[in-house]
């Protein structure tokens, strides 16, 4: 499976760098070509000579070396690969990657690449657990960087135990193989984390009454199923619906918009968010603690307050915005204009817009006619079963993730 695959291995300066020699050997055995970029610090741990001999290629480490005319240049280097593997991914290099800092060849290549990147972190457990590293890793995950490890165990420093050991060469190899398998076997979202919302929300009036809408959850559930079939790790946050849990999907059932928001935030970081729920825009300002009775006070008067906008919260999240944020727009008029306005207002990458006027039968029905409204244009899809809309959406999501 790795035959003829081009791996660009970036070795940063950590004690785990020695494991890369074994990784290179295993990759070469399987027919992959391996080019290696080493940071200056990496050379303190393994020699370019050993790396060059095993990879059967020259080793790159100096940015300015590559600018001369007969060299290939860091842009080409970063793109003439099928996959970039960063091992060990040190705290320092992850911090640079998360912030777009490029002050050496390795970090320049990582910023210039348009190819998938797999990182194998390795560092002291306290560094791994530090809030700064947590932030950087979350940021990178949201940017689409995949991770393998780290493992938990004894560290190189005596007496230190915890999470931070780099994955073993065979584990990294398995992650590399899984990446190519996913790309080649109709599981384009393997390793991707996706959060989906579905169904209506119920906003209580008193202990026995609530405000709801006609959403059945069918489209969101079909989508969660199709995403899982494409290999994604899916968290489905659903309002009250009468649908069974889709296979291989983590389902969190909630009632209110506020509960839905909390569950969605708890499912971040994610690579993709698809907000298909018909969230109630308002809730009753003060829920009665006892059942409201007929009689003395005449007909009850309800005051409303606006619910949090879950899509906008995720789409405009300062640190954990998924790389791809997809919204839905349920409209009964001016479909495209209203969907376009939501695109900007809510920070979505595209909106799946549908006409939910009663005569369409879409809300609660098994079929859907949608228009995909993106900044670069509007695409009309034919009338399809909701399952097929889901499969087409998964293909679109995979394409947009690249
Ligand atoms: N949405 C959300 N949280 C809300 C309201 C809406 O996450 N409180 C999401 C929906 O899941 C959907 C998108 O926002 O992906 C658009 O929902 P829609 O009901 O069409 O739009 P609204 O924002 O409610 O605007 P309006 O009711 O004015 O059309």
mmCIF file of N, CA, C and O in Angstrom, residues 2-8 31-35 79-84 115 180:
data_model
loop_
_atom_site.group_PDB
_atom_site.id
_atom_site.type_symbol
_atom_site.label_atom_id
_atom_site.label_comp_id
_atom_site.label_asym_id
_atom_site.label_seq_id
_atom_site.Cartn_x
_atom_site.Cartn_y
_atom_site.Cartn_z
ATOM 1 N N UNK A 2 2.076 1.135 0.562
ATOM 2 C CA UNK A 2 2.934 2.315 0.597
ATOM 3 C C UNK A 2 3.859 2.405 -0.619
ATOM 4 O O UNK A 2 4.619 3.369 -0.739
ATOM 5 N N UNK A 3 3.778 1.409 -1.489
ATOM 6 C CA UNK A 3 4.668 1.424 -2.658
ATOM 7 C C UNK A 3 4.462 2.717 -3.441
ATOM 8 O O UNK A 3 3.328 3.104 -3.731
ATOM 9 N N UNK A 4 5.556 3.370 -3.747
ATOM 10 C CA UNK A 4 5.548 4.602 -4.524
ATOM 11 C C UNK A 4 4.938 5.810 -3.818
ATOM 12 O O UNK A 4 4.777 6.856 -4.420
ATOM 13 N N UNK A 5 4.583 5.646 -2.572
ATOM 14 C CA UNK A 5 4.088 6.819 -1.841
ATOM 15 C C UNK A 5 5.291 7.670 -1.441
ATOM 16 O O UNK A 5 6.348 7.165 -1.093
ATOM 17 N N UNK A 6 5.100 8.989 -1.511
ATOM 18 C CA UNK A 6 6.206 9.896 -1.190
ATOM 19 C C UNK A 6 5.983 10.504 0.196
ATOM 20 O O UNK A 6 5.014 11.235 0.404
ATOM 21 N N UNK A 7 6.863 10.151 1.102
ATOM 22 C CA UNK A 7 6.748 10.649 2.476
ATOM 23 C C UNK A 7 7.815 11.714 2.701
ATOM 24 O O UNK A 7 8.997 11.490 2.412
ATOM 25 N N UNK A 8 7.394 12.849 3.215
ATOM 26 C CA UNK A 8 8.371 13.844 3.658
ATOM 27 C C UNK A 8 8.381 13.792 5.179
ATOM 28 O O UNK A 8 7.382 14.131 5.832
ATOM 29 N N UNK A 31 8.450 0.175 0.218
ATOM 30 C CA UNK A 31 8.476 0.773 -1.119
ATOM 31 C C UNK A 31 8.187 2.259 -1.161
ATOM 32 O O UNK A 31 8.048 2.837 -2.250
ATOM 33 N N UNK A 32 8.036 2.887 0.012
ATOM 34 C CA UNK A 32 7.799 4.339 0.008
ATOM 35 C C UNK A 32 9.114 5.058 -0.245
ATOM 36 O O UNK A 32 10.179 4.573 0.137
ATOM 37 N N UNK A 33 9.038 6.222 -0.896
ATOM 38 C CA UNK A 33 10.247 7.039 -0.976
ATOM 39 C C UNK A 33 10.205 8.014 0.197
ATOM 40 O O UNK A 33 9.134 8.480 0.596
ATOM 41 N N UNK A 34 11.356 8.258 0.769
ATOM 42 C CA UNK A 34 11.400 9.089 1.978
ATOM 43 C C UNK A 34 12.401 10.226 1.781
ATOM 44 O O UNK A 34 13.581 9.981 1.501
ATOM 45 N N UNK A 35 11.894 11.439 1.880
ATOM 46 C CA UNK A 35 12.777 12.596 1.943
ATOM 47 C C UNK A 35 12.730 13.089 3.378
ATOM 48 O O UNK A 35 11.654 13.061 3.998
ATOM 49 N N UNK A 79 5.653 20.218 -1.324
ATOM 50 C CA UNK A 79 4.493 19.765 -2.110
ATOM 51 C C UNK A 79 4.758 18.493 -2.890
ATOM 52 O O UNK A 79 3.824 17.847 -3.335
ATOM 53 N N UNK A 80 6.045 18.155 -3.067
ATOM 54 C CA UNK A 80 6.346 16.912 -3.782
ATOM 55 C C UNK A 80 6.319 15.750 -2.801
ATOM 56 O O UNK A 80 7.313 15.057 -2.596
ATOM 57 N N UNK A 81 5.196 15.606 -2.136
ATOM 58 C CA UNK A 81 5.032 14.523 -1.166
ATOM 59 C C UNK A 81 3.559 14.175 -1.134
ATOM 60 O O UNK A 81 2.714 14.994 -1.517
ATOM 61 N N UNK A 82 3.258 12.949 -0.728
ATOM 62 C CA UNK A 82 1.851 12.582 -0.552
ATOM 63 C C UNK A 82 1.416 12.818 0.885
ATOM 64 O O UNK A 82 0.245 13.001 1.160
ATOM 65 N N UNK A 83 2.395 12.771 1.778
ATOM 66 C CA UNK A 83 2.084 12.961 3.197
ATOM 67 C C UNK A 83 3.321 13.516 3.902
ATOM 68 O O UNK A 83 4.434 13.069 3.634
ATOM 69 N N UNK A 84 3.098 14.482 4.789
ATOM 70 C CA UNK A 84 4.184 14.966 5.645
ATOM 71 C C UNK A 84 4.033 14.311 7.013
ATOM 72 O O UNK A 84 2.930 14.276 7.557
ATOM 73 N N UNK A 115 -0.330 19.614 1.555
ATOM 74 C CA UNK A 115 -0.527 18.174 1.710
ATOM 75 C C UNK A 115 -0.927 17.828 3.152
ATOM 76 O O UNK A 115 -0.669 18.600 4.067
ATOM 77 N N UNK A 180 -3.421 6.314 4.088
ATOM 78 C CA UNK A 180 -3.529 6.004 2.656
ATOM 79 C C UNK A 180 -4.692 5.049 2.375
ATOM 80 O O UNK A 180 -5.347 5.154 1.345
#
